[in-house]
mmCIF file with all atom_site columns, C-alpha atoms in Angstrom:
data_model
loop_
_atom_site.group_PDB
_atom_site.id
_atom_site.type_symbol
_atom_site.label_atom_id
_atom_site.label_alt_id
_atom_site.label_comp_id
_atom_site.label_asym_id
_atom_site.label_entity_id
_atom_site.label_seq_id
_atom_site.pdbx_PDB_ins_code
_atom_site.Cartn_x
_atom_site.Cartn_y
_atom_site.Cartn_z
_atom_site.occupancy
_atom_site.B_iso_or_equiv
_atom_site.pdbx_formal_charge
_atom_site.auth_seq_id
_atom_site.auth_comp_id
_atom_site.auth_asym_id
_atom_site.auth_atom_id
_atom_site.pdbx_PDB_model_num
ATOM 1   C CA . MET A 1 1   ? 57.599 195.599 121.073 1.00 92.00 ? 10  MET A CA 1
ATOM 2   C CA . THR A 1 2   ? 56.505 194.956 117.539 1.00 95.00 ? 11  THR A CA 1
ATOM 3   C CA . LYS A 1 3   ? 54.266 192.235 116.175 1.00 94.00 ? 12  LYS A CA 1
ATOM 4   C CA . GLN A 1 4   ? 57.313 190.587 114.594 1.00 96.00 ? 13  GLN A CA 1
ATOM 5   C CA . GLU A 1 5   ? 59.104 190.526 117.963 1.00 97.00 ? 14  GLU A CA 1
ATOM 6   C CA . ILE A 1 6   ? 56.041 188.920 119.551 1.00 96.00 ? 15  ILE A CA 1
ATOM 7   C CA . LEU A 1 7   ? 55.918 186.306 116.784 1.00 96.00 ? 16  LEU A CA 1
ATOM 8   C CA . THR A 1 8   ? 59.611 185.605 117.350 1.00 97.00 ? 17  THR A CA 1
ATOM 9   C CA . LYS A 1 9   ? 58.926 185.127 121.073 1.00 97.00 ? 18  LYS A CA 1
ATOM 10  C CA . LEU A 1 10  ? 56.019 182.845 120.206 1.00 97.00 ? 19  LEU A CA 1
ATOM 11  C CA . SER A 1 11  ? 58.334 180.748 118.023 1.00 97.00 ? 20  SER A CA 1
ATOM 12  C CA . GLU A 1 12  ? 60.790 180.559 120.925 1.00 96.00 ? 21  GLU A CA 1
ATOM 13  C CA . LEU A 1 13  ? 58.001 179.542 123.299 1.00 96.00 ? 22  LEU A CA 1
ATOM 14  C CA . VAL A 1 14  ? 57.070 176.451 121.297 1.00 96.00 ? 23  VAL A CA 1
ATOM 15  C CA . THR A 1 15  ? 60.658 175.175 121.608 1.00 96.00 ? 24  THR A CA 1
ATOM 16  C CA . GLU A 1 16  ? 60.881 175.636 125.383 1.00 95.00 ? 25  GLU A CA 1
ATOM 17  C CA . PRO A 1 17  ? 61.058 172.285 127.191 1.00 93.00 ? 26  PRO A CA 1
ATOM 18  C CA . THR A 1 18  ? 58.923 173.719 130.020 1.00 92.00 ? 27  THR A CA 1
ATOM 19  C CA . CYS A 1 19  ? 56.110 174.740 127.651 1.00 95.00 ? 28  CYS A CA 1
ATOM 20  C CA . CYS A 1 20  ? 53.075 172.490 128.049 1.00 94.00 ? 29  CYS A CA 1
ATOM 21  C CA . SER A 1 21  ? 51.896 170.554 125.020 1.00 96.00 ? 30  SER A CA 1
ATOM 22  C CA . GLU A 1 22  ? 48.536 172.353 124.831 1.00 97.00 ? 31  GLU A CA 1
ATOM 23  C CA . LEU A 1 23  ? 50.135 175.799 124.657 1.00 97.00 ? 32  LEU A CA 1
ATOM 24  C CA . ARG A 1 24  ? 52.748 174.528 122.214 1.00 97.00 ? 33  ARG A CA 1
ATOM 25  C CA . GLU A 1 25  ? 50.004 173.275 119.872 1.00 97.00 ? 34  GLU A CA 1
ATOM 26  C CA . VAL A 1 26  ? 47.879 176.438 120.133 1.00 98.00 ? 35  VAL A CA 1
ATOM 27  C CA . ALA A 1 27  ? 50.900 178.701 119.600 1.00 97.00 ? 36  ALA A CA 1
ATOM 28  C CA . ASP A 1 28  ? 52.029 176.679 116.623 1.00 96.00 ? 37  ASP A CA 1
ATOM 29  C CA . ASN A 1 29  ? 48.533 176.924 115.125 1.00 97.00 ? 38  ASN A CA 1
ATOM 30  C CA . TYR A 1 30  ? 48.590 180.700 115.557 1.00 97.00 ? 39  TYR A CA 1
ATOM 31  C CA . ILE A 1 31  ? 52.028 180.993 113.955 1.00 96.00 ? 40  ILE A CA 1
ATOM 32  C CA . LYS A 1 32  ? 50.757 179.031 110.950 1.00 96.00 ? 41  LYS A CA 1
ATOM 33  C CA . SER A 1 33  ? 47.431 180.853 110.653 1.00 96.00 ? 42  SER A CA 1
ATOM 34  C CA . GLN A 1 34  ? 46.977 184.191 112.396 1.00 96.00 ? 43  GLN A CA 1
ATOM 35  C CA . THR A 1 35  ? 43.183 184.267 112.361 1.00 97.00 ? 44  THR A CA 1
ATOM 36  C CA . LYS A 1 36  ? 41.009 186.045 114.925 1.00 97.00 ? 45  LYS A CA 1
ATOM 37  C CA . GLU A 1 37  ? 39.810 182.680 116.228 1.00 98.00 ? 46  GLU A CA 1
ATOM 38  C CA . ASN A 1 38  ? 43.367 181.365 116.668 1.00 98.00 ? 47  ASN A CA 1
ATOM 39  C CA . LYS A 1 39  ? 44.313 184.614 118.407 1.00 98.00 ? 48  LYS A CA 1
ATOM 40  C CA . LYS A 1 40  ? 41.398 184.235 120.831 1.00 98.00 ? 49  LYS A CA 1
ATOM 41  C CA . ILE A 1 41  ? 42.351 180.621 121.565 1.00 98.00 ? 50  ILE A CA 1
ATOM 42  C CA . LEU A 1 42  ? 46.020 181.557 122.035 1.00 98.00 ? 51  LEU A CA 1
ATOM 43  C CA . ILE A 1 43  ? 45.271 184.395 124.458 1.00 98.00 ? 52  ILE A CA 1
ATOM 44  C CA . GLU A 1 44  ? 43.020 182.126 126.531 1.00 98.00 ? 53  GLU A CA 1
ATOM 45  C CA . GLU A 1 45  ? 45.641 179.358 126.609 1.00 97.00 ? 54  GLU A CA 1
ATOM 46  C CA . LEU A 1 46  ? 48.370 181.824 127.603 1.00 98.00 ? 55  LEU A CA 1
ATOM 47  C CA . ARG A 1 47  ? 46.179 183.124 130.432 1.00 97.00 ? 56  ARG A CA 1
ATOM 48  C CA . GLU A 1 48  ? 45.509 179.600 131.679 1.00 97.00 ? 57  GLU A CA 1
ATOM 49  C CA . ASP A 1 49  ? 49.088 178.345 131.469 1.00 96.00 ? 58  ASP A CA 1
ATOM 50  C CA . ILE A 1 50  ? 51.083 181.147 133.085 1.00 97.00 ? 59  ILE A CA 1
ATOM 51  C CA . VAL A 1 51  ? 51.847 179.732 136.518 1.00 97.00 ? 60  VAL A CA 1
ATOM 52  C CA . PRO A 1 52  ? 51.753 182.157 139.458 1.00 97.00 ? 61  PRO A CA 1
ATOM 53  C CA . ILE A 1 53  ? 54.862 181.889 141.626 1.00 98.00 ? 62  ILE A CA 1
ATOM 54  C CA . ASP A 1 54  ? 52.710 180.786 144.587 1.00 98.00 ? 63  ASP A CA 1
ATOM 55  C CA . GLY A 1 55  ? 51.340 177.888 142.530 1.00 96.00 ? 64  GLY A CA 1
ATOM 56  C CA . PHE A 1 56  ? 54.860 176.929 141.493 1.00 96.00 ? 65  PHE A CA 1
ATOM 57  C CA . ILE A 1 57  ? 56.018 176.998 145.111 1.00 97.00 ? 66  ILE A CA 1
ATOM 58  C CA . GLU A 1 58  ? 53.025 174.870 146.103 1.00 97.00 ? 67  GLU A CA 1
ATOM 59  C CA . PHE A 1 59  ? 53.867 172.334 143.366 1.00 95.00 ? 68  PHE A CA 1
ATOM 60  C CA . LEU A 1 60  ? 57.539 172.186 144.374 1.00 95.00 ? 69  LEU A CA 1
ATOM 61  C CA . SER A 1 61  ? 56.501 171.637 148.006 1.00 96.00 ? 70  SER A CA 1
ATOM 62  C CA . SER A 1 62  ? 54.214 168.752 147.111 1.00 97.00 ? 71  SER A CA 1
ATOM 63  C CA . GLN A 1 63  ? 54.926 165.069 146.685 1.00 97.00 ? 72  GLN A CA 1
ATOM 64  C CA . ASP A 1 64  ? 54.019 165.469 142.997 1.00 95.00 ? 73  ASP A CA 1
ATOM 65  C CA . GLY A 1 65  ? 56.735 168.096 142.633 1.00 94.00 ? 74  GLY A CA 1
ATOM 66  C CA . ARG A 1 66  ? 59.295 165.906 144.371 1.00 95.00 ? 75  ARG A CA 1
ATOM 67  C CA . ASP A 1 67  ? 58.270 162.911 142.271 1.00 95.00 ? 76  ASP A CA 1
ATOM 68  C CA . PHE A 1 68  ? 58.488 164.958 139.062 1.00 92.00 ? 77  PHE A CA 1
ATOM 69  C CA . LEU A 1 69  ? 61.829 166.670 139.733 1.00 92.00 ? 78  LEU A CA 1
ATOM 70  C CA . GLY A 1 70  ? 63.423 164.403 142.288 1.00 95.00 ? 79  GLY A CA 1
ATOM 71  C CA . GLU A 1 71  ? 63.902 165.283 145.939 1.00 95.00 ? 80  GLU A CA 1
ATOM 72  C CA . GLU A 1 72  ? 67.125 167.294 145.592 1.00 96.00 ? 81  GLU A CA 1
ATOM 73  C CA . ARG A 1 73  ? 66.171 169.232 142.465 1.00 95.00 ? 82  ARG A CA 1
ATOM 74  C CA . ALA A 1 74  ? 62.713 170.050 143.886 1.00 95.00 ? 83  ALA A CA 1
ATOM 75  C CA . ARG A 1 75  ? 64.304 171.326 147.108 1.00 96.00 ? 84  ARG A CA 1
ATOM 76  C CA . ASP A 1 76  ? 66.869 173.440 145.236 1.00 97.00 ? 85  ASP A CA 1
ATOM 77  C CA . THR A 1 77  ? 64.253 174.824 142.838 1.00 96.00 ? 86  THR A CA 1
ATOM 78  C CA . LEU A 1 78  ? 61.931 175.587 145.759 1.00 97.00 ? 87  LEU A CA 1
ATOM 79  C CA . GLY A 1 79  ? 64.666 177.685 147.339 1.00 97.00 ? 88  GLY A CA 1
ATOM 80  C CA . LEU A 1 80  ? 65.111 179.623 144.101 1.00 96.00 ? 89  LEU A CA 1
ATOM 81  C CA . ALA A 1 81  ? 61.349 180.086 143.736 1.00 97.00 ? 90  ALA A CA 1
ATOM 82  C CA . LYS A 1 82  ? 61.077 181.513 147.250 1.00 97.00 ? 91  LYS A CA 1
ATOM 83  C CA . LYS A 1 83  ? 63.913 183.971 146.525 1.00 97.00 ? 92  LYS A CA 1
ATOM 84  C CA . PHE A 1 84  ? 62.256 184.908 143.231 1.00 97.00 ? 93  PHE A CA 1
ATOM 85  C CA . LYS A 1 85  ? 58.981 185.594 145.072 1.00 98.00 ? 94  LYS A CA 1
ATOM 86  C CA . ALA A 1 86  ? 60.757 187.554 147.810 1.00 98.00 ? 95  ALA A CA 1
ATOM 87  C CA . ALA A 1 87  ? 62.186 189.802 145.084 1.00 98.00 ? 96  ALA A CA 1
ATOM 88  C CA . GLY A 1 88  ? 58.607 190.728 144.163 1.00 97.00 ? 97  GLY A CA 1
ATOM 89  C CA . ASN A 1 89  ? 58.054 188.422 141.204 1.00 97.00 ? 98  ASN A CA 1
ATOM 90  C CA . LYS A 1 90  ? 54.549 187.064 140.679 1.00 97.00 ? 99  LYS A CA 1
ATOM 91  C CA . ILE A 1 91  ? 55.081 184.534 137.861 1.00 97.00 ? 100 ILE A CA 1
ATOM 92  C CA . CYS A 1 92  ? 57.006 181.244 137.740 1.00 96.00 ? 101 CYS A CA 1
ATOM 93  C CA . PHE A 1 93  ? 60.583 181.827 136.615 1.00 95.00 ? 102 PHE A CA 1
ATOM 94  C CA . CYS A 1 94  ? 60.751 179.044 134.037 1.00 94.00 ? 103 CYS A CA 1
ATOM 95  C CA . PRO A 1 95  ? 61.473 180.271 130.500 1.00 95.00 ? 104 PRO A CA 1
ATOM 96  C CA . ALA A 1 96  ? 58.057 179.156 129.227 1.00 96.00 ? 105 ALA A CA 1
ATOM 97  C CA . CYS A 1 97  ? 56.102 181.095 131.859 1.00 97.00 ? 106 CYS A CA 1
ATOM 98  C CA . GLN A 1 98  ? 58.274 184.174 131.477 1.00 97.00 ? 107 GLN A CA 1
ATOM 99  C CA . THR A 1 99  ? 57.926 184.148 127.682 1.00 97.00 ? 108 THR A CA 1
ATOM 100 C CA . ALA A 1 100 ? 54.197 183.382 127.831 1.00 98.00 ? 109 ALA A CA 1
ATOM 101 C CA . ASN A 1 101 ? 53.713 186.265 130.267 1.00 98.00 ? 110 ASN A CA 1
ATOM 102 C CA . LEU A 1 102 ? 55.598 188.650 127.975 1.00 97.00 ? 111 LEU A CA 1
ATOM 103 C CA . ILE A 1 103 ? 53.429 187.600 125.020 1.00 98.00 ? 112 ILE A CA 1
ATOM 104 C CA . TYR A 1 104 ? 50.230 187.816 127.086 1.00 98.00 ? 113 TYR A CA 1
ATOM 105 C CA . ASN A 1 105 ? 51.109 191.301 128.317 1.00 97.00 ? 114 ASN A CA 1
ATOM 106 C CA . ASN A 1 106 ? 51.613 192.343 124.675 1.00 97.00 ? 115 ASN A CA 1
ATOM 107 C CA . ARG A 1 107 ? 48.609 190.437 123.298 1.00 97.00 ? 116 ARG A CA 1
ATOM 108 C CA . SER A 1 108 ? 47.275 193.556 121.565 1.00 96.00 ? 117 SER A CA 1
ATOM 109 C CA . LEU A 1 109 ? 50.138 193.131 119.077 1.00 95.00 ? 118 LEU A CA 1
ATOM 110 C CA . LEU A 1 110 ? 49.046 189.661 118.027 1.00 95.00 ? 119 LEU A CA 1
#
């Protein structure tokens, strides 16, 4: 990957509906001003916000997950998450987590 490809992914990340507001703000700040301090803050926020698949499964299994997604959608998503984990995946499969993980794994290019 190139730095430009990472910046493109970062721009995509801020538009993802599943991206949390904190990461969206930090990423947007980095896009606007690529300082060392903003890079440090971005890398830390990426690290904090990438959800492990086990944490996602735990959330989907909880009352909070059912309240957030609705009973049927939480159940269906839980089934997908378990299949995703069984296939050897370690990170939540939502677009925000997948993109954040890609950026984090290529953080040296920031």
